[in-house]
């Protein structure tokens, strides 16, 4: 069993804490890799990165950083000597974090001349989110992968729940996580929706498509009965569908709903009331008929 991953804040470690070494970062689970700048897995996302000017294309603006991915670098000269690969496990982990909107711990290390670098050691600088990524030719003339990470601001006065059903979002104001589906789409991921998407291998249950992007795959976890007021659905697998963004919007805005016909789930076009396709299902993921009925009642007569 691989060591469990820890996303978000680590309890007991304040933003601004300085550590002497990678070893200390590792002991506190702030950054578990002992040499690499990125801790993470391609299929699960990146937990943390260390910004320390290891790549000359990095840029640090305080509230956001432009961070160069892993690979292709000569450790001695710190120069690129080969192209980077977006499918490299560390880069794919950051792509995953971008796709899923996962929080990433950022640690700044001494060694850059940026004004935000600590005077010594490694400083934990809080939670960031990957907001963009791209490929380009770096200063040394080789292809590099870059990520922009923005610091997540925590508004004052909002409760921060450490033990949340949305574990990725520890440290994010809790009320945000409960808001309507539009916000849900931005937040994108909870442990439950990730689980459902993984069971379906990121294939949409309606159109059967899986949306492939360089470095990963993308799908959305759609709550059948909405989480927020007034629907008060639960974040449990039986209330979640794995959908592509188009079908997620169709489902949330009532263009399609589900119906049980001949003991199988079918997708119905709300306007024509005709069956579009049979819902794709997989073993290990059951759908609660009560939630389906709740959603259908919202939209059945809305044509
Ligand atoms: Zn679809």
mmCIF file of C-alpha atoms and ligand atoms in Angstrom:
data_model
loop_
_atom_site.group_PDB
_atom_site.id
_atom_site.type_symbol
_atom_site.label_atom_id
_atom_site.label_comp_id
_atom_site.label_asym_id
_atom_site.label_seq_id
_atom_site.Cartn_x
_atom_site.Cartn_y
_atom_site.Cartn_z
ATOM 1 C CA UNK A 1 0.000 0.000 0.000
ATOM 2 C CA UNK A 2 1.392 3.398 -0.913
ATOM 3 C CA UNK A 3 1.515 5.963 1.849
ATOM 4 C CA UNK A 4 -1.805 7.837 2.079
ATOM 5 C CA UNK A 5 -1.846 11.254 0.533
ATOM 6 C CA UNK A 6 -2.562 14.390 2.517
ATOM 7 C CA UNK A 7 -4.120 17.292 0.653
ATOM 8 C CA UNK A 8 -4.574 20.737 2.108
ATOM 9 C CA UNK A 9 -3.328 22.076 5.418
ATOM 10 C CA UNK A 10 -1.530 19.751 7.774
ATOM 11 C CA UNK A 11 -2.924 20.052 11.248
ATOM 12 C CA UNK A 12 -0.610 21.788 13.671
ATOM 13 C CA UNK A 13 1.576 23.388 11.003
ATOM 14 C CA UNK A 14 1.073 27.128 10.718
ATOM 15 C CA UNK A 15 1.570 29.024 7.485
ATOM 16 C CA UNK A 16 4.993 30.657 7.736
ATOM 17 C CA UNK A 17 6.675 27.826 9.635
ATOM 18 C CA UNK A 18 10.297 27.408 8.550
ATOM 19 C CA UNK A 19 11.940 23.983 8.281
ATOM 20 C CA UNK A 20 15.647 23.322 8.038
ATOM 21 C CA UNK A 21 15.616 20.533 5.495
ATOM 22 C CA UNK A 22 13.633 18.297 3.189
ATOM 23 C CA UNK A 23 13.904 15.699 5.932
ATOM 24 C CA UNK A 24 12.030 17.938 8.361
ATOM 25 C CA UNK A 25 9.408 18.731 5.718
ATOM 26 C CA UNK A 26 9.011 15.013 5.227
ATOM 27 C CA UNK A 27 8.661 14.287 8.947
ATOM 28 C CA UNK A 28 5.831 16.804 9.253
ATOM 29 C CA UNK A 29 4.236 15.471 6.036
ATOM 30 C CA UNK A 30 4.401 18.958 4.527
ATOM 31 C CA UNK A 31 6.382 17.673 1.562
ATOM 32 C CA UNK A 32 6.939 13.929 1.493
ATOM 33 C CA UNK A 33 9.410 13.633 -1.364
ATOM 34 C CA UNK A 34 12.982 13.687 -0.134
ATOM 35 C CA UNK A 35 14.505 15.227 -3.278
ATOM 36 C CA UNK A 36 11.873 16.000 -5.891
ATOM 37 C CA UNK A 37 10.148 19.370 -5.987
ATOM 38 C CA UNK A 38 6.687 17.872 -6.479
ATOM 39 C CA UNK A 39 4.952 15.358 -4.207
ATOM 40 C CA UNK A 40 2.044 13.689 -5.937
ATOM 41 C CA UNK A 41 0.623 10.966 -8.133
ATOM 42 C CA UNK A 42 -0.653 11.158 -11.685
ATOM 43 C CA UNK A 43 -4.028 9.659 -10.828
ATOM 44 C CA UNK A 44 -4.562 11.497 -7.550
ATOM 45 C CA UNK A 45 -2.989 14.930 -7.883
ATOM 46 C CA UNK A 46 -0.111 16.863 -6.333
ATOM 47 C CA UNK A 47 -0.010 17.413 -2.586
ATOM 48 C CA UNK A 48 2.810 19.921 -2.451
ATOM 49 C CA UNK A 49 5.555 21.677 -4.374
ATOM 50 C CA UNK A 50 8.800 23.311 -3.341
ATOM 51 C CA UNK A 51 9.628 26.594 -5.067
ATOM 52 C CA UNK A 52 13.339 27.171 -4.839
ATOM 53 C CA UNK A 53 14.532 28.406 -8.167
ATOM 54 C CA UNK A 54 15.531 24.953 -9.341
ATOM 55 C CA UNK A 55 14.385 25.905 -12.807
ATOM 56 C CA UNK A 56 15.440 29.156 -14.355
ATOM 57 C CA UNK A 57 12.036 29.605 -16.000
ATOM 58 C CA UNK A 58 10.266 29.779 -12.618
ATOM 59 C CA UNK A 59 8.770 33.116 -11.636
ATOM 60 C CA UNK A 60 7.572 34.100 -8.180
ATOM 61 C CA UNK A 61 5.050 36.890 -7.689
ATOM 62 C CA UNK A 62 4.153 36.191 -4.078
ATOM 63 C CA UNK A 63 0.436 35.513 -4.412
ATOM 64 C CA UNK A 64 1.054 33.386 -7.446
ATOM 65 C CA UNK A 65 3.962 31.481 -8.913
ATOM 66 C CA UNK A 66 4.864 30.263 -12.371
ATOM 67 C CA UNK A 67 6.284 26.853 -11.672
ATOM 68 C CA UNK A 68 8.198 24.709 -14.127
ATOM 69 C CA UNK A 69 7.384 21.007 -14.178
ATOM 70 C CA UNK A 70 9.756 18.117 -13.596
ATOM 71 C CA UNK A 71 12.313 16.442 -15.821
ATOM 72 C CA UNK A 72 14.951 17.178 -18.418
ATOM 73 C CA UNK A 73 17.249 19.090 -16.099
ATOM 74 C CA UNK A 74 20.905 18.622 -15.324
ATOM 75 C CA UNK A 75 21.083 18.706 -11.528
ATOM 76 C CA UNK A 76 24.604 20.043 -11.479
ATOM 77 C CA UNK A 77 24.251 22.976 -13.871
ATOM 78 C CA UNK A 78 20.492 23.445 -13.304
ATOM 79 C CA UNK A 79 20.115 23.780 -17.069
ATOM 80 C CA UNK A 80 17.542 22.014 -19.225
ATOM 81 C CA UNK A 81 19.183 19.340 -21.336
ATOM 82 C CA UNK A 82 16.029 17.628 -22.658
ATOM 83 C CA UNK A 83 12.340 18.283 -23.239
ATOM 84 C CA UNK A 84 9.958 17.802 -20.355
ATOM 85 C CA UNK A 85 7.102 15.353 -20.692
ATOM 86 C CA UNK A 86 3.625 16.266 -19.488
ATOM 87 C CA UNK A 87 3.008 12.567 -18.796
ATOM 88 C CA UNK A 88 5.924 12.486 -16.355
ATOM 89 C CA UNK A 89 4.261 11.396 -13.096
ATOM 90 C CA UNK A 90 4.994 14.648 -11.270
ATOM 91 C CA UNK A 91 3.753 16.832 -14.113
ATOM 92 C CA UNK A 92 0.676 14.669 -14.609
ATOM 93 C CA UNK A 93 -0.001 15.043 -10.867
ATOM 94 C CA UNK A 94 -0.097 18.838 -11.229
ATOM 95 C CA UNK A 95 -2.299 18.520 -14.329
ATOM 96 C CA UNK A 96 -4.625 16.388 -12.223
ATOM 97 C CA UNK A 97 -4.661 19.071 -9.506
ATOM 98 C CA UNK A 98 -5.625 21.630 -12.135
ATOM 99 C CA UNK A 99 -8.371 19.448 -13.603
ATOM 100 C CA UNK A 100 -9.806 18.661 -10.184
ATOM 101 C CA UNK A 101 -9.229 21.998 -8.477
ATOM 102 C CA UNK A 102 -7.248 20.376 -5.672
ATOM 103 C CA UNK A 103 -5.333 22.392 -3.060
ATOM 104 C CA UNK A 104 -1.545 22.267 -3.250
ATOM 105 C CA UNK A 105 0.781 23.145 -0.362
ATOM 106 C CA UNK A 106 3.494 25.547 -1.451
ATOM 107 C CA UNK A 107 6.870 25.623 0.252
ATOM 108 C CA UNK A 108 9.449 28.256 -0.648
ATOM 109 C CA UNK A 109 13.088 27.362 -0.256
ATOM 110 C CA UNK A 110 16.187 29.491 0.022
ATOM 111 C CA UNK A 111 18.135 29.715 -3.206
ATOM 112 C CA UNK A 112 16.185 32.094 -5.346
ATOM 113 C CA UNK A 113 16.798 35.790 -5.487
ATOM 114 C CA UNK A 114 13.054 36.376 -5.410
ATOM 115 C CA UNK A 115 11.919 38.727 -2.663
ATOM 116 C CA UNK A 116 9.509 36.032 -1.453
ATOM 117 C CA UNK A 117 12.144 33.400 -0.748
ATOM 118 C CA UNK A 118 13.036 32.750 2.909
ATOM 119 C CA UNK A 119 16.463 33.751 4.204
ATOM 120 C CA UNK A 120 17.206 30.172 5.125
ATOM 121 C CA UNK A 121 15.580 26.755 4.997
ATOM 122 C CA UNK A 122 12.122 25.978 3.668
ATOM 123 C CA UNK A 123 9.028 27.975 4.580
ATOM 124 C CA UNK A 124 5.504 26.602 4.350
ATOM 125 C CA UNK A 125 3.534 29.334 2.576
ATOM 126 C CA UNK A 126 0.031 27.891 2.623
ATOM 127 C CA UNK A 127 -2.446 26.524 0.129
ATOM 128 C CA UNK A 128 -2.434 27.336 -3.555
ATOM 129 C CA UNK A 129 -4.473 26.067 -6.461
ATOM 130 C CA UNK A 130 -3.289 25.288 -9.982
ATOM 131 C CA UNK A 131 -5.148 27.756 -12.187
ATOM 132 C CA UNK A 132 -3.416 27.291 -15.525
ATOM 133 C CA UNK A 133 -0.834 25.159 -17.296
ATOM 134 C CA UNK A 134 0.822 25.188 -20.698
ATOM 135 C CA UNK A 135 3.860 24.084 -22.660
ATOM 136 C CA UNK A 136 6.539 26.371 -24.075
ATOM 137 C CA UNK A 137 10.176 26.525 -25.059
ATOM 138 C CA UNK A 138 12.235 27.409 -22.006
ATOM 139 C CA UNK A 139 15.263 29.665 -21.788
ATOM 140 C CA UNK A 140 17.603 26.759 -22.497
ATOM 141 C CA UNK A 141 15.777 25.942 -25.716
ATOM 142 C CA UNK A 142 13.964 22.803 -24.573
ATOM 143 C CA UNK A 143 10.252 22.165 -24.204
ATOM 144 C CA UNK A 144 9.015 22.743 -20.667
ATOM 145 C CA UNK A 145 5.674 22.383 -18.919
ATOM 146 C CA UNK A 146 4.611 25.257 -16.711
ATOM 147 C CA UNK A 147 1.937 25.707 -14.095
ATOM 148 C CA UNK A 148 0.474 28.794 -12.547
ATOM 149 C CA UNK A 149 -0.517 28.388 -8.905
ATOM 150 C CA UNK A 150 -2.563 31.034 -7.111
ATOM 151 C CA UNK A 151 -2.752 31.382 -3.368
ATOM 152 C CA UNK A 152 -6.176 30.606 -1.980
ATOM 153 C CA UNK A 153 -7.348 33.483 0.133
ATOM 154 C CA UNK A 154 -9.369 32.583 3.148
ATOM 155 C CA UNK A 155 -12.001 35.194 3.849
ATOM 156 C CA UNK A 156 -12.183 36.254 7.448
ATOM 157 C CA UNK A 157 -15.177 35.315 9.536
ATOM 158 C CA UNK A 158 -15.851 32.085 7.710
ATOM 159 C CA UNK A 159 -15.561 28.863 9.536
ATOM 160 C CA UNK A 160 -12.677 26.662 8.518
ATOM 161 C CA UNK A 161 -13.494 23.080 9.181
ATOM 162 C CA UNK A 162 -10.597 20.741 9.629
ATOM 163 C CA UNK A 163 -12.630 17.560 9.529
ATOM 164 C CA UNK A 164 -14.636 17.978 6.368
ATOM 165 C CA UNK A 165 -16.476 15.636 4.066
ATOM 166 C CA UNK A 166 -14.592 17.519 1.376
ATOM 167 C CA UNK A 167 -11.098 16.623 2.497
ATOM 168 C CA UNK A 168 -9.382 18.384 -0.371
ATOM 169 C CA UNK A 169 -10.782 21.618 0.881
ATOM 170 C CA UNK A 170 -9.518 21.716 4.399
ATOM 171 C CA UNK A 171 -8.672 25.312 5.012
ATOM 172 C CA UNK A 172 -11.154 26.539 2.440
ATOM 173 C CA UNK A 173 -14.145 28.330 3.939
ATOM 174 C CA UNK A 174 -16.688 25.609 4.454
ATOM 175 C CA UNK A 175 -19.818 27.470 3.302
ATOM 176 C CA UNK A 176 -18.335 27.697 -0.183
ATOM 177 C CA UNK A 177 -18.296 23.948 -0.451
ATOM 178 C CA UNK A 178 -22.006 23.749 0.189
ATOM 179 C CA UNK A 179 -23.140 26.285 -2.334
ATOM 180 C CA UNK A 180 -24.997 25.545 -5.540
ATOM 181 C CA UNK A 181 -23.780 23.438 -8.395
ATOM 182 C CA UNK A 182 -22.062 26.301 -10.195
ATOM 183 C CA UNK A 183 -19.680 26.701 -7.281
ATOM 184 C CA UNK A 184 -19.528 22.948 -6.990
ATOM 185 C CA UNK A 185 -18.187 22.903 -10.513
ATOM 186 C CA UNK A 186 -15.407 25.270 -9.539
ATOM 187 C CA UNK A 187 -14.553 23.294 -6.456
ATOM 188 C CA UNK A 188 -15.061 20.225 -8.548
ATOM 189 C CA UNK A 189 -13.871 17.517 -6.297
ATOM 190 C CA UNK A 190 -14.614 15.776 -3.083
ATOM 191 C CA UNK A 191 -13.382 12.391 -1.995
ATOM 192 C CA UNK A 192 -16.781 10.989 -3.000
ATOM 193 C CA UNK A 193 -16.921 12.473 -6.484
ATOM 194 C CA UNK A 194 -13.315 11.418 -7.093
ATOM 195 C CA UNK A 195 -14.210 7.895 -6.068
ATOM 196 C CA UNK A 196 -17.182 7.764 -8.447
ATOM 197 C CA UNK A 197 -15.185 9.208 -11.337
ATOM 198 C CA UNK A 198 -12.452 6.710 -10.758
ATOM 199 C CA UNK A 199 -14.947 3.810 -10.687
ATOM 200 C CA UNK A 200 -16.164 4.960 -14.094
ATOM 201 C CA UNK A 201 -12.660 5.500 -15.384
ATOM 202 C CA UNK A 202 -13.609 9.104 -16.205
ATOM 203 C CA UNK A 203 -16.160 7.959 -18.785
ATOM 204 C CA UNK A 204 -19.398 9.928 -18.988
ATOM 205 C CA UNK A 205 -22.392 7.816 -17.963
ATOM 206 C CA UNK A 206 -24.580 9.525 -20.559
ATOM 207 C CA UNK A 207 -22.523 9.861 -23.742
ATOM 208 C CA UNK A 208 -19.889 7.244 -22.823
ATOM 209 C CA UNK A 209 -17.103 9.616 -23.817
ATOM 210 C CA UNK A 210 -13.991 10.101 -21.764
ATOM 211 C CA UNK A 211 -12.437 13.510 -22.160
ATOM 212 C CA UNK A 212 -8.711 13.076 -22.648
ATOM 213 C CA UNK A 213 -6.316 15.981 -22.241
ATOM 214 C CA UNK A 214 -2.498 15.913 -22.281
ATOM 215 C CA UNK A 215 -1.406 14.499 -18.944
ATOM 216 C CA UNK A 216 -4.780 13.178 -17.830
ATOM 217 C CA UNK A 217 -8.500 12.672 -18.186
ATOM 218 C CA UNK A 218 -11.363 14.845 -17.107
ATOM 219 C CA UNK A 219 -14.861 14.143 -15.869
ATOM 220 C CA UNK A 220 -17.147 15.787 -13.366
ATOM 221 C CA UNK A 221 -18.965 14.358 -10.401
ATOM 222 C CA UNK A 222 -22.595 15.490 -10.676
ATOM 223 C CA UNK A 223 -24.788 15.384 -7.602
ATOM 224 C CA UNK A 224 -28.192 14.048 -8.530
ATOM 225 C CA UNK A 225 -29.896 15.791 -5.657
ATOM 226 C CA UNK A 226 -28.090 19.104 -5.120
ATOM 227 C CA UNK A 227 -26.028 19.556 -1.962
ATOM 228 C CA UNK A 228 -27.036 23.035 -0.930
ATOM 229 C CA UNK A 229 -30.211 24.580 0.374
ATOM 230 C CA UNK A 230 -33.003 23.849 -0.470
ATOM 231 C CA UNK A 231 -32.200 20.408 -1.909
ATOM 232 C CA UNK A 232 -30.032 19.147 0.906
ATOM 233 C CA UNK A 233 -28.683 16.122 -0.934
ATOM 234 C CA UNK A 234 -25.780 14.162 0.475
ATOM 235 C CA UNK A 235 -22.250 13.800 -0.770
ATOM 236 C CA UNK A 236 -22.445 10.021 -1.131
ATOM 237 C CA UNK A 237 -21.669 7.844 -4.180
ATOM 238 C CA UNK A 238 -25.324 6.831 -4.667
ATOM 239 C CA UNK A 239 -26.102 10.524 -5.208
ATOM 240 C CA UNK A 240 -23.335 11.148 -7.739
ATOM 241 C CA UNK A 241 -23.044 10.552 -11.485
ATOM 242 C CA UNK A 242 -19.849 10.640 -13.499
ATOM 243 C CA UNK A 243 -20.523 13.031 -16.388
ATOM 244 C CA UNK A 244 -18.732 15.025 -19.050
ATOM 245 C CA UNK A 245 -19.087 18.819 -18.672
ATOM 246 C CA UNK A 246 -21.798 19.036 -21.369
ATOM 247 C CA UNK A 247 -23.944 16.329 -19.865
ATOM 248 C CA UNK A 248 -23.321 17.757 -16.387
ATOM 249 C CA UNK A 249 -24.844 21.047 -17.520
ATOM 250 C CA UNK A 250 -27.691 19.241 -19.288
ATOM 251 C CA UNK A 251 -28.419 17.294 -16.119
ATOM 252 C CA UNK A 252 -28.115 20.228 -13.687
ATOM 253 C CA UNK A 253 -30.269 22.517 -15.793
ATOM 254 C CA UNK A 254 -32.963 19.969 -16.477
ATOM 255 C CA UNK A 255 -32.413 19.156 -20.153
ATOM 256 C CA UNK A 256 -32.173 15.469 -19.236
ATOM 257 C CA UNK A 257 -33.318 13.325 -16.349
ATOM 258 C CA UNK A 258 -33.200 9.640 -15.493
ATOM 259 C CA UNK A 259 -35.918 7.059 -15.624
ATOM 260 C CA UNK A 260 -36.052 3.384 -14.666
ATOM 261 C CA UNK A 261 -37.308 1.307 -17.598
ATOM 262 C CA UNK A 262 -37.189 -2.490 -17.735
ATOM 263 C CA UNK A 263 -35.031 -2.493 -14.632
ATOM 264 C CA UNK A 264 -32.379 -0.265 -16.167
ATOM 265 C CA UNK A 265 -31.569 3.424 -15.882
ATOM 266 C CA UNK A 266 -32.259 5.428 -19.007
ATOM 267 C CA UNK A 267 -31.551 9.022 -19.936
ATOM 268 C CA UNK A 268 -34.660 10.935 -20.982
ATOM 269 C CA UNK A 269 -34.778 14.167 -22.985
ATOM 270 C CA UNK A 270 -36.935 16.454 -20.825
ATOM 271 C CA UNK A 271 -38.396 18.299 -23.789
ATOM 272 C CA UNK A 272 -39.482 15.360 -25.908
ATOM 273 C CA UNK A 273 -39.830 12.924 -23.004
ATOM 274 C CA UNK A 274 -38.056 10.402 -25.189
ATOM 275 C CA UNK A 275 -35.347 8.035 -24.101
ATOM 276 C CA UNK A 276 -31.994 9.208 -25.440
ATOM 277 C CA UNK A 277 -29.760 6.379 -24.325
ATOM 278 C CA UNK A 278 -29.328 3.816 -21.600
ATOM 279 C CA UNK A 279 -27.280 5.132 -18.671
ATOM 280 C CA UNK A 280 -23.878 3.504 -18.512
ATOM 281 C CA UNK A 281 -23.387 1.811 -15.160
ATOM 282 C CA UNK A 282 -20.504 -0.030 -13.540
ATOM 283 C CA UNK A 283 -20.302 -2.606 -10.803
ATOM 284 C CA UNK A 284 -19.704 -1.064 -7.403
ATOM 285 C CA UNK A 285 -21.650 2.116 -8.075
ATOM 286 C CA UNK A 286 -25.354 1.991 -7.293
ATOM 287 C CA UNK A 287 -27.662 4.928 -7.845
ATOM 288 C CA UNK A 288 -30.320 5.738 -5.281
ATOM 289 C CA UNK A 289 -33.781 5.838 -6.955
ATOM 290 C CA UNK A 290 -34.999 8.384 -4.373
ATOM 291 C CA UNK A 291 -32.398 10.908 -5.494
ATOM 292 C CA UNK A 292 -33.248 10.244 -9.134
ATOM 293 C CA UNK A 293 -36.955 10.783 -8.413
ATOM 294 C CA UNK A 294 -36.150 14.023 -6.581
ATOM 295 C CA UNK A 295 -34.188 15.342 -9.570
ATOM 296 C CA UNK A 296 -36.829 14.196 -12.066
ATOM 297 C CA UNK A 297 -39.607 15.936 -10.133
ATOM 298 C CA UNK A 298 -37.703 19.207 -10.419
ATOM 299 C CA UNK A 299 -37.590 19.069 -14.193
ATOM 300 C CA UNK A 300 -40.207 16.730 -15.588
ATOM 301 C CA UNK A 301 -42.814 19.417 -16.143
ATOM 302 C CA UNK A 302 -40.464 22.233 -17.041
ATOM 303 C CA UNK A 303 -40.646 21.995 -20.823
HETATM 304 ZN ZN1 LIG B 1 -21.304 13.044 -21.742
#
